[in-house]
mmCIF file of C-alpha atoms in Angstrom:
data_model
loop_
_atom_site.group_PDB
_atom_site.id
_atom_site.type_symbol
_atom_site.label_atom_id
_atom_site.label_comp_id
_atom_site.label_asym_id
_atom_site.label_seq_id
_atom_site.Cartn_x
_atom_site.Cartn_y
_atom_site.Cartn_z
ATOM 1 C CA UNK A 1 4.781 14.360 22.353
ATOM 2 C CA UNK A 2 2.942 15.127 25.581
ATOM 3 C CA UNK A 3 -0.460 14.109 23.474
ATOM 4 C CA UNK A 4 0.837 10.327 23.526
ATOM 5 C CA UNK A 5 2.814 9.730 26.877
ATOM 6 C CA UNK A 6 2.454 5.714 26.327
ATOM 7 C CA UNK A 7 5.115 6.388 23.640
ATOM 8 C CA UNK A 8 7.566 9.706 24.840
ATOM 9 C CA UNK A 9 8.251 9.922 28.692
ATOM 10 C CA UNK A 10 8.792 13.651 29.708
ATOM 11 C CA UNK A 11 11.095 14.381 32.445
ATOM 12 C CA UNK A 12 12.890 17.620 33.407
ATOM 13 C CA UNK A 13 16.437 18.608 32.726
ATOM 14 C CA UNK A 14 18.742 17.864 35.018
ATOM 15 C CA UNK A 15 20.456 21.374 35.156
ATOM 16 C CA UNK A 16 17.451 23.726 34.326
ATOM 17 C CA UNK A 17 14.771 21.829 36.155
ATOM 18 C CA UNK A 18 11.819 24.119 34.133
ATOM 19 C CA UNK A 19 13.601 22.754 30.577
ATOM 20 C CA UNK A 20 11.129 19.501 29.482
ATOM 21 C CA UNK A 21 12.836 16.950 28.186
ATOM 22 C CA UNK A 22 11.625 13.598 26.595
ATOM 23 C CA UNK A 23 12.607 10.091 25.997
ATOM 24 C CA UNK A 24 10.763 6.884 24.573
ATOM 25 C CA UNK A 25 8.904 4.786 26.756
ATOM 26 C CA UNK A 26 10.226 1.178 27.597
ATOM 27 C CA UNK A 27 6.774 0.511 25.574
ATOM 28 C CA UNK A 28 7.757 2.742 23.053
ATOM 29 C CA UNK A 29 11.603 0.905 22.582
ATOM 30 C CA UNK A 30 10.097 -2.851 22.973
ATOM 31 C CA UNK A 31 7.605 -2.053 19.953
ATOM 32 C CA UNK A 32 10.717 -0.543 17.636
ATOM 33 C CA UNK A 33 12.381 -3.543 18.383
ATOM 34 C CA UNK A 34 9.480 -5.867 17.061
ATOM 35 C CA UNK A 35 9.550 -3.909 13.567
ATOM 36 C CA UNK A 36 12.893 -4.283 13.535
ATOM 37 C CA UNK A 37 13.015 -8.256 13.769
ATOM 38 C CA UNK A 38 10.066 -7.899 10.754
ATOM 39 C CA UNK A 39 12.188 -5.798 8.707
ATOM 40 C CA UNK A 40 14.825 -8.499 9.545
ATOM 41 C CA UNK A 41 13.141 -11.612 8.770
ATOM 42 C CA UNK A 42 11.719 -9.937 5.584
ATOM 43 C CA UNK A 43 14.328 -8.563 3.669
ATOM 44 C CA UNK A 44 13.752 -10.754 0.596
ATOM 45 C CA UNK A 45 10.628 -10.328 1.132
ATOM 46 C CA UNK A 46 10.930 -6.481 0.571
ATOM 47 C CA UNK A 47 13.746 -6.793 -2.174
ATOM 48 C CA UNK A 48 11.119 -8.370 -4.204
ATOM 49 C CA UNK A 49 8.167 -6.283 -4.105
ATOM 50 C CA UNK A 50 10.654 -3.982 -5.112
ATOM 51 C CA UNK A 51 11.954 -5.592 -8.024
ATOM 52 C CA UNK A 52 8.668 -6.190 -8.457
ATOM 53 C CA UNK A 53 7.750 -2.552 -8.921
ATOM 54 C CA UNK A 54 10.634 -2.154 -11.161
ATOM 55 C CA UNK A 55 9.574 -4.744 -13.158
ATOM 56 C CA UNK A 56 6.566 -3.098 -14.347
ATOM 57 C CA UNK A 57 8.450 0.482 -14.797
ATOM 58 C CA UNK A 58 8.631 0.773 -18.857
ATOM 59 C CA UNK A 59 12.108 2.232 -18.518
ATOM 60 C CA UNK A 60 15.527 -0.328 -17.476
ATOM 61 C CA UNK A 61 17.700 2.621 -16.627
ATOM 62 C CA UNK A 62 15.917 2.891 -12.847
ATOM 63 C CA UNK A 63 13.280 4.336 -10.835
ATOM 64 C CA UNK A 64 14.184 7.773 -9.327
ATOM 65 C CA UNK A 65 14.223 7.630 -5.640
ATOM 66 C CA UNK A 66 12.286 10.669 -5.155
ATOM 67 C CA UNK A 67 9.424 8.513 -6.666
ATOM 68 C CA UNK A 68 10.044 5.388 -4.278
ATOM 69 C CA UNK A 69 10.366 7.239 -1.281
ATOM 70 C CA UNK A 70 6.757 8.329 -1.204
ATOM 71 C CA UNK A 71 5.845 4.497 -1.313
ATOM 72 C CA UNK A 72 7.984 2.984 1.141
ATOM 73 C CA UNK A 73 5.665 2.901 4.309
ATOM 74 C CA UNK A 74 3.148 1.226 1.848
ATOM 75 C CA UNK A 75 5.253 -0.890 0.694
ATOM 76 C CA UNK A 76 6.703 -1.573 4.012
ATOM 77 C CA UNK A 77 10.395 -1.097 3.363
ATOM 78 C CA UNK A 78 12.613 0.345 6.731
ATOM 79 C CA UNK A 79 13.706 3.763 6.578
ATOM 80 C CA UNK A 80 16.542 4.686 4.151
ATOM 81 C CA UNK A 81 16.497 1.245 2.171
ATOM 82 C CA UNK A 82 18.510 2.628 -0.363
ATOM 83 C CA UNK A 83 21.687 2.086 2.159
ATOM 84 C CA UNK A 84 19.911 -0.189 5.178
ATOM 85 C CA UNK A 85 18.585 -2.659 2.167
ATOM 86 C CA UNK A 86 19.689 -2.196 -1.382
ATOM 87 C CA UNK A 87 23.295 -2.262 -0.633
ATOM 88 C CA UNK A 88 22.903 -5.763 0.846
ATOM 89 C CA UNK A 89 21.976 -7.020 -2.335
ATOM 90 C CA UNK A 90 23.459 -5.599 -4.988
ATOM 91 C CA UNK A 91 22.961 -8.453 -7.528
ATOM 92 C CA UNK A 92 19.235 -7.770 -7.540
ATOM 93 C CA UNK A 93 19.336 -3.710 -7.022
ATOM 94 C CA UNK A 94 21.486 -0.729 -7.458
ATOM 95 C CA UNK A 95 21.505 3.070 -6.754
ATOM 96 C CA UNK A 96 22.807 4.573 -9.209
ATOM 97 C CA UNK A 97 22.824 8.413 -11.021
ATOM 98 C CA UNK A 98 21.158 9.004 -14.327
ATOM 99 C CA UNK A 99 22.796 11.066 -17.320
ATOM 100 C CA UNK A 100 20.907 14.108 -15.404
ATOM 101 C CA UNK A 101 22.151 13.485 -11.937
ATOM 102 C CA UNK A 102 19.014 11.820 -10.619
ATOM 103 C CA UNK A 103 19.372 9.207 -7.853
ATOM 104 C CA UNK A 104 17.692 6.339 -9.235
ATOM 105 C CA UNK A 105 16.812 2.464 -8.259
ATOM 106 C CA UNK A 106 17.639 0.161 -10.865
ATOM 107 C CA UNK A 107 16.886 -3.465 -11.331
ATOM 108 C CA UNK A 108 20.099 -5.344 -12.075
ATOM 109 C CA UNK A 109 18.234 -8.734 -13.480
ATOM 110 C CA UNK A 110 14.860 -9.756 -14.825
ATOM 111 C CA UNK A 111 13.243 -11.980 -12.543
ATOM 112 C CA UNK A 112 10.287 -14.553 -14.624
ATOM 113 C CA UNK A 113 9.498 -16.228 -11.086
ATOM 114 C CA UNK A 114 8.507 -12.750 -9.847
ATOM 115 C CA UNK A 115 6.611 -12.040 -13.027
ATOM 116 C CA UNK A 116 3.381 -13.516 -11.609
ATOM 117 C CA UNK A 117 0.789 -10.792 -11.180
ATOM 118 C CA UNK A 118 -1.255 -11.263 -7.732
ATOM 119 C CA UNK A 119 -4.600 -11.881 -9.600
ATOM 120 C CA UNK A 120 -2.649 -14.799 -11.527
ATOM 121 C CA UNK A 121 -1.424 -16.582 -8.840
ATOM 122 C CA UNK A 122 -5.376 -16.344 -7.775
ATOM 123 C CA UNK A 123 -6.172 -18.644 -10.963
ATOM 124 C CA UNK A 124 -2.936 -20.921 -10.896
ATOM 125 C CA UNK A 125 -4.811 -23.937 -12.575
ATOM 126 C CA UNK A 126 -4.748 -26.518 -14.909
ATOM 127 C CA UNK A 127 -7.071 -23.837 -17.114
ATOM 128 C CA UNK A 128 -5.158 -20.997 -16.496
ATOM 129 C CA UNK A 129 -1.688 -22.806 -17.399
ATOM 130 C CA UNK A 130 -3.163 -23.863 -20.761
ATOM 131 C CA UNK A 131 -3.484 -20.249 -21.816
ATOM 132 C CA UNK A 132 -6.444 -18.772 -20.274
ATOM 133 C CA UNK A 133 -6.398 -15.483 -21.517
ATOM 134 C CA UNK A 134 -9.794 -13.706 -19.913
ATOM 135 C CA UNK A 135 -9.038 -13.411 -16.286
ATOM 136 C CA UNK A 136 -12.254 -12.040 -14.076
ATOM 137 C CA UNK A 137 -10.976 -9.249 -10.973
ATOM 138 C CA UNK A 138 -12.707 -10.032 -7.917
ATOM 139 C CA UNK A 139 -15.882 -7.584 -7.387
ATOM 140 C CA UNK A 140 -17.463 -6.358 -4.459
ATOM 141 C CA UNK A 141 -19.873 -3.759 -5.161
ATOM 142 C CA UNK A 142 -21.326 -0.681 -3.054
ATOM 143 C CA UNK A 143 -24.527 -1.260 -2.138
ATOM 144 C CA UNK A 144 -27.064 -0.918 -5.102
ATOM 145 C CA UNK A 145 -24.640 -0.141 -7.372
ATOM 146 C CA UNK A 146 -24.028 -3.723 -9.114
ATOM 147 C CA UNK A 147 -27.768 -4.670 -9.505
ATOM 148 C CA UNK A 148 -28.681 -2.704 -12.999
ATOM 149 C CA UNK A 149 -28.526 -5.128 -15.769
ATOM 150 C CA UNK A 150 -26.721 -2.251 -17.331
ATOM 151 C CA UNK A 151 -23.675 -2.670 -14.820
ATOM 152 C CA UNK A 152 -23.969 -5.753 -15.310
ATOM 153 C CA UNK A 153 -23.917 -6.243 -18.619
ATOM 154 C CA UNK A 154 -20.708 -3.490 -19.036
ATOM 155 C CA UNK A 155 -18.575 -5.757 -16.258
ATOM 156 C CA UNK A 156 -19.109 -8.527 -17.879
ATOM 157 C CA UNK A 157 -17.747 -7.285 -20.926
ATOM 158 C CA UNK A 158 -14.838 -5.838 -19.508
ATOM 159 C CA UNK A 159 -14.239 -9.347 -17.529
ATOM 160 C CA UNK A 160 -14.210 -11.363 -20.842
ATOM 161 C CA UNK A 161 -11.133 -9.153 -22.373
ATOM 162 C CA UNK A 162 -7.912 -10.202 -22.387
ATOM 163 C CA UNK A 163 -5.859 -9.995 -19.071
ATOM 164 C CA UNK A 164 -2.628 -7.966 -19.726
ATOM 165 C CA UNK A 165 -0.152 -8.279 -17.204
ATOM 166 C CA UNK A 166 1.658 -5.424 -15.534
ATOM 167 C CA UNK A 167 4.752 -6.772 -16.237
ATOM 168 C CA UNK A 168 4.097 -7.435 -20.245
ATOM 169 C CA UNK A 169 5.286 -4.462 -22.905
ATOM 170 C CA UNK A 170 2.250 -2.468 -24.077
ATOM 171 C CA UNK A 171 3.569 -0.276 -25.650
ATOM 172 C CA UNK A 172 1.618 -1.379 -28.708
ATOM 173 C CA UNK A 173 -1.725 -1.429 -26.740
ATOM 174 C CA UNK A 174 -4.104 1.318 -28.637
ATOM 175 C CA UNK A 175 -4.484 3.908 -25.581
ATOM 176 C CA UNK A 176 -8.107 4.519 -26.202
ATOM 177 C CA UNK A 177 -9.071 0.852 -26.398
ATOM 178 C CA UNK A 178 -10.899 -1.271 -23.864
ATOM 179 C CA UNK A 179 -7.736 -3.290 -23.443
ATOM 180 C CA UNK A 180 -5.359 -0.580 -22.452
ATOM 181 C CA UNK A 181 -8.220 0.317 -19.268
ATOM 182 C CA UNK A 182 -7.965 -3.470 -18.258
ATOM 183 C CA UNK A 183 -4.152 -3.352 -18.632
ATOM 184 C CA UNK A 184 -4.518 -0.114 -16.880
ATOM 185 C CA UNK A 185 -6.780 -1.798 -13.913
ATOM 186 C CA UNK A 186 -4.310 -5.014 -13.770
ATOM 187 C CA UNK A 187 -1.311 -2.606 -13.343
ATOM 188 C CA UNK A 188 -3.126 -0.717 -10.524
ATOM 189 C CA UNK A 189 -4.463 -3.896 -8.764
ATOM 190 C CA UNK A 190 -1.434 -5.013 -8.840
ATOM 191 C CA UNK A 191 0.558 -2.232 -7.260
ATOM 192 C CA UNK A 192 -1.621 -1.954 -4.221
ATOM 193 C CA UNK A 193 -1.043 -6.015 -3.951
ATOM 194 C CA UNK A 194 2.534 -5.255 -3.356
ATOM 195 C CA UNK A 195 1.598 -2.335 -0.384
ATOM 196 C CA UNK A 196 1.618 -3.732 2.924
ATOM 197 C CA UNK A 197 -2.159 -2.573 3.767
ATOM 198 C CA UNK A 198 -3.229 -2.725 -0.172
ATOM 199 C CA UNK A 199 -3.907 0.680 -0.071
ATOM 200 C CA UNK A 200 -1.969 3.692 -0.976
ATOM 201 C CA UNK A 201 -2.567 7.703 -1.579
ATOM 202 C CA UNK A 202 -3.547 8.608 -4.949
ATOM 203 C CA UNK A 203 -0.625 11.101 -4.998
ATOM 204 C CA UNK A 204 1.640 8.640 -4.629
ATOM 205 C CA UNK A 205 0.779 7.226 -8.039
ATOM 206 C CA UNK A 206 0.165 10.171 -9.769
ATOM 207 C CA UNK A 207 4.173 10.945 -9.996
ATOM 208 C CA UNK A 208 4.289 7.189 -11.449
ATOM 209 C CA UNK A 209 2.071 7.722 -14.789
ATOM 210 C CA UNK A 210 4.823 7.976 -17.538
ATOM 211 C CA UNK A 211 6.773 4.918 -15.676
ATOM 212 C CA UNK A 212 3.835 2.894 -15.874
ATOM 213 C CA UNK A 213 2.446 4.082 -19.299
ATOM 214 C CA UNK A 214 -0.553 5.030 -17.371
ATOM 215 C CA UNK A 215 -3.294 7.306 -18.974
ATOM 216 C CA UNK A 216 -3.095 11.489 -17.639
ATOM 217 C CA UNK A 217 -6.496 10.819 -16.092
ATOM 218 C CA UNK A 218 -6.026 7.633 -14.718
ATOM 219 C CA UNK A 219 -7.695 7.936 -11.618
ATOM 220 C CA UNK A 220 -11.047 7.959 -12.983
ATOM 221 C CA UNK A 221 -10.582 4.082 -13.292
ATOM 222 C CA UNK A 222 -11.393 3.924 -9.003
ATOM 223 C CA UNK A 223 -14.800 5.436 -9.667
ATOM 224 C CA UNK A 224 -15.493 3.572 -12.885
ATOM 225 C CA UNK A 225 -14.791 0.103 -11.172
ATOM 226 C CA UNK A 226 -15.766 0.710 -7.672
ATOM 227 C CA UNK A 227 -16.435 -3.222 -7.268
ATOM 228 C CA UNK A 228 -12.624 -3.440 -7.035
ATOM 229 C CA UNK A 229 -10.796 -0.102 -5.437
ATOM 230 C CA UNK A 230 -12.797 1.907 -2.245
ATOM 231 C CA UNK A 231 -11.630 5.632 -2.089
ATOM 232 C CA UNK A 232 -11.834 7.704 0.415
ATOM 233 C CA UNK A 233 -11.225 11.196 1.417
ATOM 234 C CA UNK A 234 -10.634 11.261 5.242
ATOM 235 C CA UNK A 235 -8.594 14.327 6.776
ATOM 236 C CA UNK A 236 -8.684 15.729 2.999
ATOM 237 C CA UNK A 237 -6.298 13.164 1.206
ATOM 238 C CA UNK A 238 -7.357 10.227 -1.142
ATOM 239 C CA UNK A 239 -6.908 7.059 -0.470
ATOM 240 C CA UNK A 240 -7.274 4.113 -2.765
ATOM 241 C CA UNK A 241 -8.108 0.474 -1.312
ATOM 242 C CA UNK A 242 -7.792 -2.409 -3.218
ATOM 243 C CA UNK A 243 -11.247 -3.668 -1.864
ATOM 244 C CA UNK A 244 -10.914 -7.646 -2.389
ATOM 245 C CA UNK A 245 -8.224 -7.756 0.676
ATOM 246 C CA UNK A 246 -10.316 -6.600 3.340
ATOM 247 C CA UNK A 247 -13.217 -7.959 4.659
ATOM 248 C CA UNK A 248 -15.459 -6.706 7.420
ATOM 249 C CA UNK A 249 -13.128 -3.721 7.985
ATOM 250 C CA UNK A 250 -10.006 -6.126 8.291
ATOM 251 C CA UNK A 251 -7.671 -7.231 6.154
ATOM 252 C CA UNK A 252 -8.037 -10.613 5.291
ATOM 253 C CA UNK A 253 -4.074 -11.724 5.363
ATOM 254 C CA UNK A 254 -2.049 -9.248 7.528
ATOM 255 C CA UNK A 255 1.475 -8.459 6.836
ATOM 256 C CA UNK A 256 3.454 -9.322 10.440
ATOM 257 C CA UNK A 257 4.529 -5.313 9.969
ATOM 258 C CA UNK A 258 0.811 -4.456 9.459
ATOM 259 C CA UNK A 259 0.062 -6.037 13.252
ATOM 260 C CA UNK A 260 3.009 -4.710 14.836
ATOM 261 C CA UNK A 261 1.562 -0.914 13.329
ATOM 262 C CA UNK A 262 -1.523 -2.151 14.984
ATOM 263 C CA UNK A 263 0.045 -2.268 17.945
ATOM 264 C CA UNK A 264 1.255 1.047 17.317
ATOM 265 C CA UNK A 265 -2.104 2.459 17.254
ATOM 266 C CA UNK A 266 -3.317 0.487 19.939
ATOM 267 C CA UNK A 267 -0.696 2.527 22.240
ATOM 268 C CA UNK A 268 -1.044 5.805 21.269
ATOM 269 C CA UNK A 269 -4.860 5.526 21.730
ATOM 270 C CA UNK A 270 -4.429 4.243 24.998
ATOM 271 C CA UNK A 271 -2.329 7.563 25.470
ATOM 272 C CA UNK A 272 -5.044 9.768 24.560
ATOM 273 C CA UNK A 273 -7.729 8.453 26.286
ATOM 274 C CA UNK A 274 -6.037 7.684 29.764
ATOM 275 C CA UNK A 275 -3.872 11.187 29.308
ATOM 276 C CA UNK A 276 -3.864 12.886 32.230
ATOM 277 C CA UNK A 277 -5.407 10.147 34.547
ATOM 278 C CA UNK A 278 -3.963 8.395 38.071
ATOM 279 C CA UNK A 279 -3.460 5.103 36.080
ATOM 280 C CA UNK A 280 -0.983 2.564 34.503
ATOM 281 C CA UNK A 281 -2.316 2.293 30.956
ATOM 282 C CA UNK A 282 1.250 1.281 29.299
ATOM 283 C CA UNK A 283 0.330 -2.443 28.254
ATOM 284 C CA UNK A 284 2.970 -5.107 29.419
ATOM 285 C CA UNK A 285 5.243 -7.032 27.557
ATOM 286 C CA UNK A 286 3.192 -10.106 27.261
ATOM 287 C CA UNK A 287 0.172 -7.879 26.037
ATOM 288 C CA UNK A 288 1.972 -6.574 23.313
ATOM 289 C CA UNK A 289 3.157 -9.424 21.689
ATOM 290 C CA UNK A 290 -0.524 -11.631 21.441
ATOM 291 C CA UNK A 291 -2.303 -8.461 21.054
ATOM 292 C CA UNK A 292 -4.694 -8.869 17.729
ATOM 293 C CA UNK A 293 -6.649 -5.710 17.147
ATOM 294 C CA UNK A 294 -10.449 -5.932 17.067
ATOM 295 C CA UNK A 295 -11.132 -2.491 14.695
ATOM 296 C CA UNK A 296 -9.802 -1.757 11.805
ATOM 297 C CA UNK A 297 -8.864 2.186 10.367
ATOM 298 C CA UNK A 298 -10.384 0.336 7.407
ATOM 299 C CA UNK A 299 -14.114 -0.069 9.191
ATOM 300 C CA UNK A 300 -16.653 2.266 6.716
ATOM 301 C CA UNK A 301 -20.304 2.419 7.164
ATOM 302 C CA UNK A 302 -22.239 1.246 3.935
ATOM 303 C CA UNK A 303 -23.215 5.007 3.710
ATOM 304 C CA UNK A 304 -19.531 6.251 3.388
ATOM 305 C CA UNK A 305 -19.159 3.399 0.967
ATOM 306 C CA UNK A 306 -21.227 5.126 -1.674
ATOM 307 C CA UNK A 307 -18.784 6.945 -4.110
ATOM 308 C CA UNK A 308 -20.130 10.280 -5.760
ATOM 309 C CA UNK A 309 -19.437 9.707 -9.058
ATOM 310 C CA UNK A 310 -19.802 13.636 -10.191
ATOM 311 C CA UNK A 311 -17.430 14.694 -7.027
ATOM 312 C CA UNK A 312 -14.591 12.570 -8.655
ATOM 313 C CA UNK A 313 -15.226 13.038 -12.112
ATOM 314 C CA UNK A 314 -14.298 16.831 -11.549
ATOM 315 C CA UNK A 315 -11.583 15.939 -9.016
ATOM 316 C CA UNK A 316 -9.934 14.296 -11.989
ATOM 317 C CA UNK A 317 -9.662 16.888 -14.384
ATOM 318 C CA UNK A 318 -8.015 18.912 -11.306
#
């Protein structure tokens, strides 16, 4: 708390003066009160990327919580939704306990307007609404990596099969076919399209693989198709990126919660570098709310960008 004092104000106790006490920063209060108002003016915004995520669970009785929970600062929902959120709207979610006890979210109607896939909606067209089956992923490759006519000639194959959405059955898909790894790629593109930064930890997902019929090695799909997800393994934990939304280390459409975390960041760095020091670094009001942030926690040098395919292959079978 004392390593970010633009956020937690320490003072001393008012009986037992050598007792620390702490308390958030005016700062601290007018930023929770700007995620608040987002979490306000979004709610149906959030109750559909949640039905959403439902939609593409194979089983109607309902998501376990303890699966959800993990996701909800990607997906950008407030903190306990199951009683701030769901409750609210009950006609389009429910909580309710499984035959073994388990808290679990469950969709209460099938939605077709939210049964749109994000890479869909990227070909709404005359040619797509006639039945366009092949739908190409947008590719941006690591540097090198895409130029072998061998590459080449493998995406291109694998852009010409059939686009499965997330939100069709497939059960009947053959799991060792080339279809079931597109459906596979379509289900994961689309579930970082729902997170707020369109990234999430690979743990989170890894809890998700019977819901979403996924294969037991399913993460080997980042390194095989590293023209569409970017991991990487800072302080020790993997991260997947859905690379198409950023661009230049930023993300190309920010989520209003996404700049208010921003501004977030931008505070508690301002803490650590002016901690200690004879100065007012707490940014005023008027700062905070047209502050855009240059950086990005995205930025990577082209060198980190390289993915060791040999690391990963034996980090899957882990």
């Amino acid at each position: 708390m004392r390593r970010y004092p633009t956020l937690f104000k320490e003072f001393p106790h008012t009986r037992y003066a050598s007792l620390p006490c702490f308390k958030l920063t005016d700062t601290a209060m007018f930023l929770d009160q700007q995620e608040q108002n987002v979490y306000e003016t979004h709610e149906l915004e959030c109750i559909e990327r949640l039905c959403k995520v439902l939609m593409m669970v194979k089983s109607r009785d309902g998501l376990p919580l303890k699966y959800v929970y993990p996701l909800k600062w990607d997906l950008g929902l407030p903190f306990e939704f199951h009683k701030t959120l769901v409750e609210k709207y009950p006609e389009h979610l429910r909580v309710v306990k499984t035959k073994n006890g388990v808290l679990s979210l469950r969709l209460e109607q099938w939605r077709d307007e939210l049964a749109v896939s994000a890479l869909q909606k990227r070909y709404e067209s005359a040619e797509f609404k006639r039945g366009r089956e092949a739908l190409s992923f947008p590719m941006n490759f690591p540097k090198g990596y895409g130029r072998e006519k061998k590459v080449q000639s493998w995406m291109d194959c694998f852009q010409k099969l059939p686009y499965i959405s997330p939100y069709e059955d497939s059960s009947k898909i053959d799991p060792n076919s080339d279809l079931m790894e597109k459906r596979v790629v379509a289900v994961l593109h689309e579930l970082l399209s729902l997170t707020i930064h369109k990234k999430t930890k690979r743990n989170y997902l890894t809890c998700l693989i019977d819901e979403l019929n996924l294969p037991d090695k399913f993460t080997r799909v980042f390194t095989r198709y590293p023209g569409i997800f970017y991991l990487s393994m800072k302080c020790k934990t993997t991260t997947i990126t859905l690379k198409e939304a950023y661009e230049r280390g930023k993300l190309v459409d920010p989520h209003p919660l996404s700049r208010v975390r921003d501004k977030f960041y931008y505070v508690m760095r301002a803490g650590i570098m002016y901690r200690g020091k004879k100065v007012d670094f707490i940014p005023d009001k008027d700062f905070l709310v047209n502050y855009k942030e240059n950086g990005s926690e995205q930025e990577e040098s082209e060198e980190e960008e390289e993915v060791d395919m040999e690391m990963w292959s034996e980090s899957d079978d882990e």
